[in-house]
PDB file of C-alpha atoms and ligand atoms in Angstrom:
ATOM      1  CA  MET A   9       0.000   0.000   0.000  1.00  0.00           C
ATOM      2  CA  GLN A  10       1.289   3.434  -0.877  1.00  0.00           C
ATOM      3  CA  PHE A  11       0.767   6.981   0.256  1.00  0.00           C
ATOM      4  CA  PRO A  12      -1.943   8.344   0.507  1.00  0.00           C
ATOM      5  CA  GLU A  13      -3.917   5.046   0.696  1.00  0.00           C
ATOM      6  CA  LEU A  14      -1.724   4.072   3.636  1.00  0.00           C
ATOM      7  CA  PHE A  15      -3.415   6.729   5.771  1.00  0.00           C
ATOM      8  CA  SER A  16      -6.864   6.568   4.192  1.00  0.00           C
ATOM      9  CA  LEU A  17      -9.886   5.589   6.278  1.00  0.00           C
ATOM     10  CA  GLN A  18     -12.226   5.441   3.300  1.00  0.00           C
ATOM     11  CA  GLY A  19     -14.979   2.881   3.867  1.00  0.00           C
ATOM     12  CA  LYS A  20     -14.184   2.503   7.582  1.00  0.00           C
ATOM     13  CA  VAL A  21     -16.591   3.072  10.471  1.00  0.00           C
ATOM     14  CA  ALA A  22     -15.179   4.842  13.541  1.00  0.00           C
ATOM     15  CA  LEU A  23     -16.906   4.950  16.935  1.00  0.00           C
ATOM     16  CA  VAL A  24     -15.610   7.740  19.159  1.00  0.00           C
ATOM     17  CA  THR A  25     -16.911   7.793  22.738  1.00  0.00           C
ATOM     18  CA  GLY A  26     -17.475  11.096  24.504  1.00  0.00           C
ATOM     19  CA  ALA A  27     -17.250  12.836  21.151  1.00  0.00           C
ATOM     20  CA  THR A  28     -19.799  15.629  21.568  1.00  0.00           C
ATOM     21  CA  HIS A  29     -17.115  18.247  22.223  1.00  0.00           C
ATOM     22  CA  GLY A  30     -13.446  18.880  22.903  1.00  0.00           C
ATOM     23  CA  LEU A  31     -10.745  16.379  22.030  1.00  0.00           C
ATOM     24  CA  GLY A  32     -13.215  13.598  21.169  1.00  0.00           C
ATOM     25  CA  LEU A  33     -15.010  15.706  18.583  1.00  0.00           C
ATOM     26  CA  ALA A  34     -11.732  16.979  17.117  1.00  0.00           C
ATOM     27  CA  MET A  35     -10.350  13.444  16.787  1.00  0.00           C
ATOM     28  CA  ALA A  36     -13.614  12.244  15.240  1.00  0.00           C
ATOM     29  CA  MET A  37     -13.477  15.052  12.690  1.00  0.00           C
ATOM     30  CA  GLY A  38      -9.874  14.153  11.867  1.00  0.00           C
ATOM     31  CA  LEU A  39     -10.880  10.532  11.238  1.00  0.00           C
ATOM     32  CA  GLY A  40     -13.808  11.789   9.157  1.00  0.00           C
ATOM     33  CA  ALA A  41     -11.545  13.991   7.055  1.00  0.00           C
ATOM     34  CA  ALA A  42      -9.479  10.863   6.313  1.00  0.00           C
ATOM     35  CA  GLY A  43     -12.641   9.179   5.005  1.00  0.00           C
ATOM     36  CA  ALA A  44     -14.219   7.378   7.979  1.00  0.00           C
ATOM     37  CA  ARG A  45     -17.950   7.285   8.655  1.00  0.00           C
ATOM     38  CA  LEU A  46     -18.360   8.622  12.171  1.00  0.00           C
ATOM     39  CA  VAL A  47     -20.378   7.365  15.092  1.00  0.00           C
ATOM     40  CA  ILE A  48     -20.530  10.078  17.728  1.00  0.00           C
ATOM     41  CA  ASN A  49     -21.269   8.833  21.240  1.00  0.00           C
ATOM     42  CA  GLY A  50     -22.344  10.961  24.164  1.00  0.00           C
ATOM     43  CA  HIS A  51     -24.327  10.368  27.323  1.00  0.00           C
ATOM     44  CA  SER A  52     -25.543  13.573  28.916  1.00  0.00           C
ATOM     45  CA  SER A  53     -27.954  14.952  26.278  1.00  0.00           C
ATOM     46  CA  ASP A  54     -29.463  14.350  22.835  1.00  0.00           C
ATOM     47  CA  LYS A  55     -28.969  18.003  21.995  1.00  0.00           C
ATOM     48  CA  LYS A  56     -25.199  17.836  22.478  1.00  0.00           C
ATOM     49  CA  ILE A  57     -25.017  14.756  20.246  1.00  0.00           C
ATOM     50  CA  ASP A  58     -27.214  16.374  17.572  1.00  0.00           C
ATOM     51  CA  ASP A  59     -25.054  19.511  17.623  1.00  0.00           C
ATOM     52  CA  ALA A  60     -21.849  17.493  17.232  1.00  0.00           C
ATOM     53  CA  VAL A  61     -23.333  15.480  14.347  1.00  0.00           C
ATOM     54  CA  ALA A  62     -24.483  18.739  12.725  1.00  0.00           C
ATOM     55  CA  SER A  63     -21.011  20.270  13.016  1.00  0.00           C
ATOM     56  CA  CYS A  64     -19.547  17.202  11.297  1.00  0.00           C
ATOM     57  CA  GLU A  65     -22.170  17.272   8.553  1.00  0.00           C
ATOM     58  CA  LYS A  66     -21.598  20.980   8.031  1.00  0.00           C
ATOM     59  CA  VAL A  67     -18.076  20.230   6.818  1.00  0.00           C
ATOM     60  CA  GLY A  68     -19.233  17.348   4.629  1.00  0.00           C
ATOM     61  CA  LEU A  69     -18.548  14.422   6.977  1.00  0.00           C
ATOM     62  CA  ASP A  70     -20.777  11.371   7.336  1.00  0.00           C
ATOM     63  CA  ALA A  71     -21.808  11.164  10.995  1.00  0.00           C
ATOM     64  CA  SER A  72     -24.516   9.694  13.182  1.00  0.00           C
ATOM     65  CA  GLY A  73     -25.101   9.966  16.916  1.00  0.00           C
ATOM     66  CA  PHE A  74     -25.707   7.268  19.521  1.00  0.00           C
ATOM     67  CA  ARG A  75     -26.490   8.071  23.151  1.00  0.00           C
ATOM     68  CA  PHE A  76     -25.410   5.486  25.706  1.00  0.00           C
ATOM     69  CA  ASP A  77     -23.550   5.137  28.988  1.00  0.00           C
ATOM     70  CA  VAL A  78     -20.068   3.711  28.294  1.00  0.00           C
ATOM     71  CA  THR A  79     -19.888   2.256  31.821  1.00  0.00           C
ATOM     72  CA  ASP A  80     -23.097   0.204  31.496  1.00  0.00           C
ATOM     73  CA  GLU A  81     -22.296  -3.190  29.998  1.00  0.00           C
ATOM     74  CA  GLY A  82     -25.885  -3.955  28.899  1.00  0.00           C
ATOM     75  CA  ALA A  83     -26.359  -0.529  27.311  1.00  0.00           C
ATOM     76  CA  VAL A  84     -22.999  -0.798  25.508  1.00  0.00           C
ATOM     77  CA  GLU A  85     -23.762  -4.233  24.079  1.00  0.00           C
ATOM     78  CA  ALA A  86     -27.182  -3.060  22.829  1.00  0.00           C
ATOM     79  CA  ALA A  87     -25.704   0.113  21.329  1.00  0.00           C
ATOM     80  CA  VAL A  88     -22.856  -1.694  19.554  1.00  0.00           C
ATOM     81  CA  GLU A  89     -25.333  -4.118  18.047  1.00  0.00           C
ATOM     82  CA  LYS A  90     -27.525  -1.241  16.856  1.00  0.00           C
ATOM     83  CA  ILE A  91     -24.566   0.730  15.444  1.00  0.00           C
ATOM     84  CA  GLU A  92     -23.331  -2.290  13.485  1.00  0.00           C
ATOM     85  CA  ALA A  93     -26.838  -2.950  12.102  1.00  0.00           C
ATOM     86  CA  GLU A  94     -27.562   0.666  11.181  1.00  0.00           C
ATOM     87  CA  VAL A  95     -24.153   2.122  10.233  1.00  0.00           C
ATOM     88  CA  GLY A  96     -21.898  -0.869   9.642  1.00  0.00           C
ATOM     89  CA  PRO A  97     -19.192  -2.937  11.308  1.00  0.00           C
ATOM     90  CA  ILE A  98     -16.986  -0.850  13.615  1.00  0.00           C
ATOM     91  CA  ASP A  99     -13.389  -0.826  12.292  1.00  0.00           C
ATOM     92  CA  ILE A 100     -12.020   1.854  14.626  1.00  0.00           C
ATOM     93  CA  LEU A 101     -12.860   2.473  18.276  1.00  0.00           C
ATOM     94  CA  VAL A 102     -11.619   5.539  20.130  1.00  0.00           C
ATOM     95  CA  ASN A 103     -12.139   5.212  23.892  1.00  0.00           C
ATOM     96  CA  ASN A 104     -12.180   8.902  24.676  1.00  0.00           C
ATOM     97  CA  ALA A 105     -15.006   9.386  27.208  1.00  0.00           C
ATOM     98  CA  GLY A 106     -13.707  10.673  30.508  1.00  0.00           C
ATOM     99  CA  VAL A 107     -14.268  12.970  33.464  1.00  0.00           C
ATOM    100  CA  ILE A 108     -12.017  14.719  35.944  1.00  0.00           C
ATOM    101  CA  ARG A 109     -12.552  15.770  39.564  1.00  0.00           C
ATOM    102  CA  ARG A 110     -10.039  18.237  40.970  1.00  0.00           C
ATOM    103  CA  VAL A 111      -9.981  17.620  44.689  1.00  0.00           C
ATOM    104  CA  SER A 112      -7.302  16.533  47.148  1.00  0.00           C
ATOM    105  CA  LEU A 113      -7.227  12.855  48.111  1.00  0.00           C
ATOM    106  CA  LEU A 114      -8.140  13.539  51.718  1.00  0.00           C
ATOM    107  CA  ASP A 115     -11.248  15.433  50.653  1.00  0.00           C
ATOM    108  CA  MET A 116     -12.347  13.027  47.940  1.00  0.00           C
ATOM    109  CA  PRO A 117     -15.509  11.040  48.671  1.00  0.00           C
ATOM    110  CA  LEU A 118     -15.374   7.383  47.639  1.00  0.00           C
ATOM    111  CA  ASP A 119     -18.296   7.722  45.220  1.00  0.00           C
ATOM    112  CA  GLU A 120     -16.483  10.496  43.302  1.00  0.00           C
ATOM    113  CA  TRP A 121     -13.316   8.372  43.160  1.00  0.00           C
ATOM    114  CA  GLU A 122     -15.323   5.454  41.799  1.00  0.00           C
ATOM    115  CA  LEU A 123     -17.080   7.633  39.233  1.00  0.00           C
ATOM    116  CA  VAL A 124     -13.726   8.741  37.794  1.00  0.00           C
ATOM    117  CA  ILE A 125     -12.275   5.212  37.697  1.00  0.00           C
ATOM    118  CA  ARG A 126     -15.432   3.816  36.101  1.00  0.00           C
ATOM    119  CA  THR A 127     -15.692   6.536  33.478  1.00  0.00           C
ATOM    120  CA  ASP A 128     -12.020   6.902  32.565  1.00  0.00           C
ATOM    121  CA  LEU A 129     -10.760   3.325  32.945  1.00  0.00           C
ATOM    122  CA  THR A 130     -13.518   0.726  33.267  1.00  0.00           C
ATOM    123  CA  SER A 131     -15.425   2.135  30.283  1.00  0.00           C
ATOM    124  CA  ALA A 132     -12.504   1.345  27.946  1.00  0.00           C
ATOM    125  CA  PHE A 133     -12.684  -2.295  29.060  1.00  0.00           C
ATOM    126  CA  VAL A 134     -16.464  -2.430  28.710  1.00  0.00           C
ATOM    127  CA  VAL A 135     -16.713  -0.832  25.260  1.00  0.00           C
ATOM    128  CA  SER A 136     -13.637  -2.613  23.866  1.00  0.00           C
ATOM    129  CA  LYS A 137     -14.935  -5.984  24.991  1.00  0.00           C
ATOM    130  CA  ALA A 138     -18.170  -5.504  23.051  1.00  0.00           C
ATOM    131  CA  VAL A 139     -16.437  -4.160  19.939  1.00  0.00           C
ATOM    132  CA  VAL A 140     -13.357  -6.389  19.794  1.00  0.00           C
ATOM    133  CA  ARG A 141     -15.348  -9.593  19.940  1.00  0.00           C
ATOM    134  CA  ARG A 142     -16.856  -8.525  16.625  1.00  0.00           C
ATOM    135  CA  MET A 143     -13.565  -7.220  15.177  1.00  0.00           C
ATOM    136  CA  VAL A 144     -11.972 -10.607  15.823  1.00  0.00           C
ATOM    137  CA  THR A 145     -14.606 -12.423  13.760  1.00  0.00           C
ATOM    138  CA  ARG A 146     -13.992  -9.971  10.912  1.00  0.00           C
ATOM    139  CA  GLY A 147     -10.203 -10.303  10.954  1.00  0.00           C
ATOM    140  CA  GLY A 148      -9.014  -7.139  12.689  1.00  0.00           C
ATOM    141  CA  GLY A 149      -9.477  -3.562  13.812  1.00  0.00           C
ATOM    142  CA  LYS A 150      -7.989  -0.549  15.567  1.00  0.00           C
ATOM    143  CA  ILE A 151      -8.453   0.681  19.116  1.00  0.00           C
ATOM    144  CA  ILE A 152      -7.191   4.008  20.418  1.00  0.00           C
ATOM    145  CA  ASN A 153      -7.395   4.720  24.143  1.00  0.00           C
ATOM    146  CA  VAL A 154      -7.132   8.324  25.226  1.00  0.00           C
ATOM    147  CA  CYS A 155      -4.529   8.509  27.976  1.00  0.00           C
ATOM    148  CA  SER A 156      -3.033  11.705  29.409  1.00  0.00           C
ATOM    149  CA  LEU A 157       0.186  13.216  30.680  1.00  0.00           C
ATOM    150  CA  MET A 158      -1.290  11.987  33.941  1.00  0.00           C
ATOM    151  CA  SER A 159      -0.600   8.432  32.693  1.00  0.00           C
ATOM    152  CA  GLU A 160       3.026   9.296  33.581  1.00  0.00           C
ATOM    153  CA  LEU A 161       3.003  12.195  36.024  1.00  0.00           C
ATOM    154  CA  GLY A 162       1.071  13.094  39.130  1.00  0.00           C
ATOM    155  CA  ARG A 163      -0.332  16.465  40.011  1.00  0.00           C
ATOM    156  CA  GLU A 164      -1.991  17.785  43.125  1.00  0.00           C
ATOM    157  CA  GLU A 165      -5.744  17.261  43.241  1.00  0.00           C
ATOM    158  CA  VAL A 166      -6.118  14.921  40.232  1.00  0.00           C
ATOM    159  CA  ALA A 167      -5.249  11.591  41.899  1.00  0.00           C
ATOM    160  CA  ALA A 168      -8.267   9.582  40.738  1.00  0.00           C
ATOM    161  CA  TYR A 169      -7.826  10.838  37.180  1.00  0.00           C
ATOM    162  CA  ALA A 170      -4.087  10.030  37.258  1.00  0.00           C
ATOM    163  CA  ALA A 171      -4.776   6.576  38.705  1.00  0.00           C
ATOM    164  CA  ALA A 172      -7.329   5.902  35.962  1.00  0.00           C
ATOM    165  CA  LYS A 173      -5.107   7.223  33.157  1.00  0.00           C
ATOM    166  CA  GLY A 174      -2.082   5.308  34.463  1.00  0.00           C
ATOM    167  CA  GLY A 175      -4.278   2.210  34.523  1.00  0.00           C
ATOM    168  CA  LEU A 176      -5.458   2.927  31.000  1.00  0.00           C
ATOM    169  CA  LYS A 177      -1.846   2.895  29.790  1.00  0.00           C
ATOM    170  CA  MET A 178      -1.375  -0.592  31.232  1.00  0.00           C
ATOM    171  CA  LEU A 179      -4.769  -1.712  29.946  1.00  0.00           C
ATOM    172  CA  THR A 180      -3.601  -0.571  26.494  1.00  0.00           C
ATOM    173  CA  ARG A 181      -0.516  -2.794  26.751  1.00  0.00           C
ATOM    174  CA  SER A 182      -2.523  -5.767  27.973  1.00  0.00           C
ATOM    175  CA  MET A 183      -5.157  -5.363  25.273  1.00  0.00           C
ATOM    176  CA  ALA A 184      -2.389  -5.052  22.678  1.00  0.00           C
ATOM    177  CA  THR A 185      -0.827  -8.268  23.940  1.00  0.00           C
ATOM    178  CA  GLU A 186      -4.050 -10.275  23.990  1.00  0.00           C
ATOM    179  CA  TRP A 187      -5.447  -9.031  20.698  1.00  0.00           C
ATOM    180  CA  ALA A 188      -2.353  -8.758  18.467  1.00  0.00           C
ATOM    181  CA  PRO A 189      -2.840 -12.359  17.259  1.00  0.00           C
ATOM    182  CA  PHE A 190      -6.265 -11.289  15.947  1.00  0.00           C
ATOM    183  CA  ASN A 191      -4.857  -8.350  13.990  1.00  0.00           C
ATOM    184  CA  VAL A 192      -6.353  -5.790  16.373  1.00  0.00           C
ATOM    185  CA  GLN A 193      -3.853  -3.017  17.115  1.00  0.00           C
ATOM    186  CA  VAL A 194      -4.385  -1.220  20.409  1.00  0.00           C
ATOM    187  CA  ASN A 195      -2.543   2.028  21.044  1.00  0.00           C
ATOM    188  CA  ALA A 196      -3.107   5.191  23.038  1.00  0.00           C
ATOM    189  CA  ILE A 197      -2.820   8.907  22.523  1.00  0.00           C
ATOM    190  CA  GLY A 198      -1.533  10.901  25.485  1.00  0.00           C
ATOM    191  CA  PRO A 199      -2.566  14.527  25.121  1.00  0.00           C
ATOM    192  CA  GLY A 200      -0.576  17.175  26.938  1.00  0.00           C
ATOM    193  CA  TYR A 201      -2.314  20.353  28.062  1.00  0.00           C
ATOM    194  CA  PHE A 202      -5.035  21.271  25.587  1.00  0.00           C
ATOM    195  CA  ALA A 203      -7.347  24.250  25.413  1.00  0.00           C
ATOM    196  CA  THR A 204     -10.702  22.514  25.984  1.00  0.00           C
ATOM    197  CA  GLU A 205     -13.736  22.850  28.231  1.00  0.00           C
ATOM    198  CA  GLN A 206     -12.066  20.435  30.668  1.00  0.00           C
ATOM    199  CA  THR A 207      -9.081  22.722  31.204  1.00  0.00           C
ATOM    200  CA  ALA A 208     -11.077  25.987  31.091  1.00  0.00           C
ATOM    201  CA  PRO A 209     -10.858  26.361  34.903  1.00  0.00           C
ATOM    202  CA  LEU A 210      -7.039  26.124  34.640  1.00  0.00           C
ATOM    203  CA  ARG A 211      -6.859  28.718  31.875  1.00  0.00           C
ATOM    204  CA  ASP A 212      -8.828  31.413  33.692  1.00  0.00           C
ATOM    205  CA  SER A 213      -6.790  34.588  33.619  1.00  0.00           C
ATOM    206  CA  GLY A 214      -4.748  34.801  36.782  1.00  0.00           C
ATOM    207  CA  HIS A 215      -4.841  31.026  37.431  1.00  0.00           C
ATOM    208  CA  PRO A 216      -1.228  29.991  38.137  1.00  0.00           C
ATOM    209  CA  MET A 217      -1.589  26.881  35.899  1.00  0.00           C
ATOM    210  CA  ASN A 218      -2.181  29.014  32.820  1.00  0.00           C
ATOM    211  CA  GLU A 219       1.270  30.537  32.773  1.00  0.00           C
ATOM    212  CA  PHE A 220       2.884  27.412  34.236  1.00  0.00           C
ATOM    213  CA  VAL A 221       1.640  25.209  31.363  1.00  0.00           C
ATOM    214  CA  VAL A 222       2.980  27.574  28.716  1.00  0.00           C
ATOM    215  CA  ASP A 223       6.336  27.818  30.525  1.00  0.00           C
ATOM    216  CA  ARG A 224       6.562  24.072  31.104  1.00  0.00           C
ATOM    217  CA  THR A 225       5.734  23.201  27.472  1.00  0.00           C
ATOM    218  CA  PRO A 226       8.800  23.384  25.195  1.00  0.00           C
ATOM    219  CA  ALA A 227       6.511  24.357  22.300  1.00  0.00           C
ATOM    220  CA  GLY A 228       5.432  27.306  24.444  1.00  0.00           C
ATOM    221  CA  ARG A 229       1.657  27.041  24.070  1.00  0.00           C
ATOM    222  CA  TRP A 230      -1.500  25.117  24.958  1.00  0.00           C
ATOM    223  CA  GLY A 231      -2.410  22.417  22.444  1.00  0.00           C
ATOM    224  CA  GLN A 232      -5.369  22.997  20.143  1.00  0.00           C
ATOM    225  CA  PRO A 233      -7.783  20.044  19.713  1.00  0.00           C
ATOM    226  CA  GLU A 234      -6.832  19.793  16.002  1.00  0.00           C
ATOM    227  CA  ASP A 235      -3.250  19.015  17.083  1.00  0.00           C
ATOM    228  CA  LEU A 236      -4.462  15.479  17.898  1.00  0.00           C
ATOM    229  CA  GLN A 237      -5.848  14.663  14.472  1.00  0.00           C
ATOM    230  CA  GLY A 238      -2.640  13.443  12.838  1.00  0.00           C
ATOM    231  CA  ALA A 239      -1.923  10.999  15.666  1.00  0.00           C
ATOM    232  CA  ALA A 240      -5.508   9.713  15.572  1.00  0.00           C
ATOM    233  CA  VAL A 241      -5.433   9.132  11.807  1.00  0.00           C
ATOM    234  CA  PHE A 242      -2.057   7.389  12.000  1.00  0.00           C
ATOM    235  CA  LEU A 243      -3.178   5.018  14.761  1.00  0.00           C
ATOM    236  CA  ALA A 244      -6.487   4.312  12.985  1.00  0.00           C
ATOM    237  CA  SER A 245      -4.952   3.606   9.576  1.00  0.00           C
ATOM    238  CA  ALA A 246      -2.947   0.866   7.860  1.00  0.00           C
ATOM    239  CA  ALA A 247       0.143   3.049   8.399  1.00  0.00           C
ATOM    240  CA  SER A 248       0.287   1.719  11.978  1.00  0.00           C
ATOM    241  CA  ASN A 249      -0.399  -1.959  11.252  1.00  0.00           C
ATOM    242  CA  PHE A 250       2.771  -3.133  13.069  1.00  0.00           C
ATOM    243  CA  VAL A 251       2.462  -0.615  15.909  1.00  0.00           C
ATOM    244  CA  THR A 252       0.688  -1.884  19.005  1.00  0.00           C
ATOM    245  CA  GLY A 253       0.749  -1.242  22.748  1.00  0.00           C
ATOM    246  CA  GLN A 254       2.248   2.258  22.411  1.00  0.00           C
ATOM    247  CA  VAL A 255       1.248   5.566  23.930  1.00  0.00           C
ATOM    248  CA  LEU A 256       1.854   8.408  21.490  1.00  0.00           C
ATOM    249  CA  TYR A 257       2.213  11.582  23.535  1.00  0.00           C
ATOM    250  CA  VAL A 258       1.081  14.744  21.797  1.00  0.00           C
ATOM    251  CA  ASP A 259       2.287  17.253  24.343  1.00  0.00           C
ATOM    252  CA  GLY A 260       4.481  19.898  22.719  1.00  0.00           C
ATOM    253  CA  GLY A 261       7.498  18.250  24.349  1.00  0.00           C
ATOM    254  CA  ILE A 262       6.524  18.312  28.043  1.00  0.00           C
ATOM    255  CA  LEU A 263       7.525  14.716  28.784  1.00  0.00           C
ATOM    256  CA  ALA A 264      10.824  15.161  26.943  1.00  0.00           C
ATOM    257  CA  SER A 265      11.957  17.970  29.192  1.00  0.00           C
ATOM    258  CA  ILE A 266      12.560  18.713  32.864  1.00  0.00           C
ATOM    259  CA  GLY A 267      11.599  22.341  32.197  1.00  0.00           C
ATOM    260  CA  ALA A 268      13.550  25.545  32.685  1.00  0.00           C
ATOM    261  CA  PRO A 269      14.077  27.696  35.775  1.00  0.00           C
ATOM    262  CA  THR A 270      11.343  30.279  36.305  1.00  0.00           C
ATOM    263  CA  GLY A 271      11.846  33.283  34.085  1.00  0.00           C
ATOM    264  CA  GLU A 272      14.314  31.593  31.714  1.00  0.00           C
ATOM    265  CA  ARG A 273      11.869  30.716  29.002  1.00  0.00           C
TER     266      ARG A 273
HETATM  267  C1  GCO B 318      -5.291  18.676  35.268  1.00  0.00           C
HETATM  268  C2  GCO B 318      -5.279  17.423  34.461  1.00  0.00           C
HETATM  269  C3  GCO B 318      -5.904  17.523  33.090  1.00  0.00           C
HETATM  270  C4  GCO B 318      -4.923  17.761  31.968  1.00  0.00           C
HETATM  271  C5  GCO B 318      -4.497  16.664  31.075  1.00  0.00           C
HETATM  272  C6  GCO B 318      -3.002  16.597  30.865  1.00  0.00           C
HETATM  273  O1  GCO B 318      -4.191  19.159  35.474  1.00  0.00           O
HETATM  274  O2  GCO B 318      -6.299  19.124  35.737  1.00  0.00           O
HETATM  275  O3  GCO B 318      -3.973  17.075  34.368  1.00  0.00           O
HETATM  276  O4  GCO B 318      -6.854  18.500  33.084  1.00  0.00           O
HETATM  277  O5  GCO B 318      -5.465  18.587  31.016  1.00  0.00           O
HETATM  278  O6  GCO B 318      -5.089  15.458  31.295  1.00  0.00           O
HETATM  279  O7  GCO B 318      -2.728  15.584  29.984  1.00  0.00           O
END
């Protein structure tokens, strides 16, 4: 296979969870631009899903929306069956759905901890299990788990999120190991600090994280959601057929660098 077919997703169906906004929607649109038919998942409201589908259609992409809870095994199985009947067999799954709670460990109630672990880690197991079973019978597929810098580094007040994202990195490696014989490649994308709704509280003017992130990032800026599209297309396409179990960090260089003394950047 040659360029550009190597990176083409023409004729493929891609399910992206938590894709109504932010990084999920941007990655979905990147896959769509490479030719994939998109299945946009969300949970909180029909309106958000309809708006995301409309924004895809507005730029000429083929998209449909499916509302279900990625942590509910019964709901996931029913939704995957419906998607495959109505849209087509899922070739690409992006496990993107996630939440964050910024609170110190000592103040974190157990139910909030469990919500984060279920949404950010358990959901990838639940959705993958339903999808991969079908991929295996068809001879292969691609899974992309959305990790984080917090798969590698801790930060005050995001312990549950870091624990879940660290777990997701290891789940990626285990999935890759178990499913490689079935021609299913499982990789992850690890976004650095991106300008999304999730990080809006950190980007408020005057918030110390705002300046810190720019200083700590060798590229000297917050990531824009579109910065993830190339990595998503690569990991979803035939170009990555011998790549599995990897986390591709898209972080402007943060993990490559210890940073510079205050005021020297
Ligand atoms: C935070 C969290 C996230 C980050 C991201 C970094 O600091 O609150 O780290 O919001 O944006 O996951 O990869």
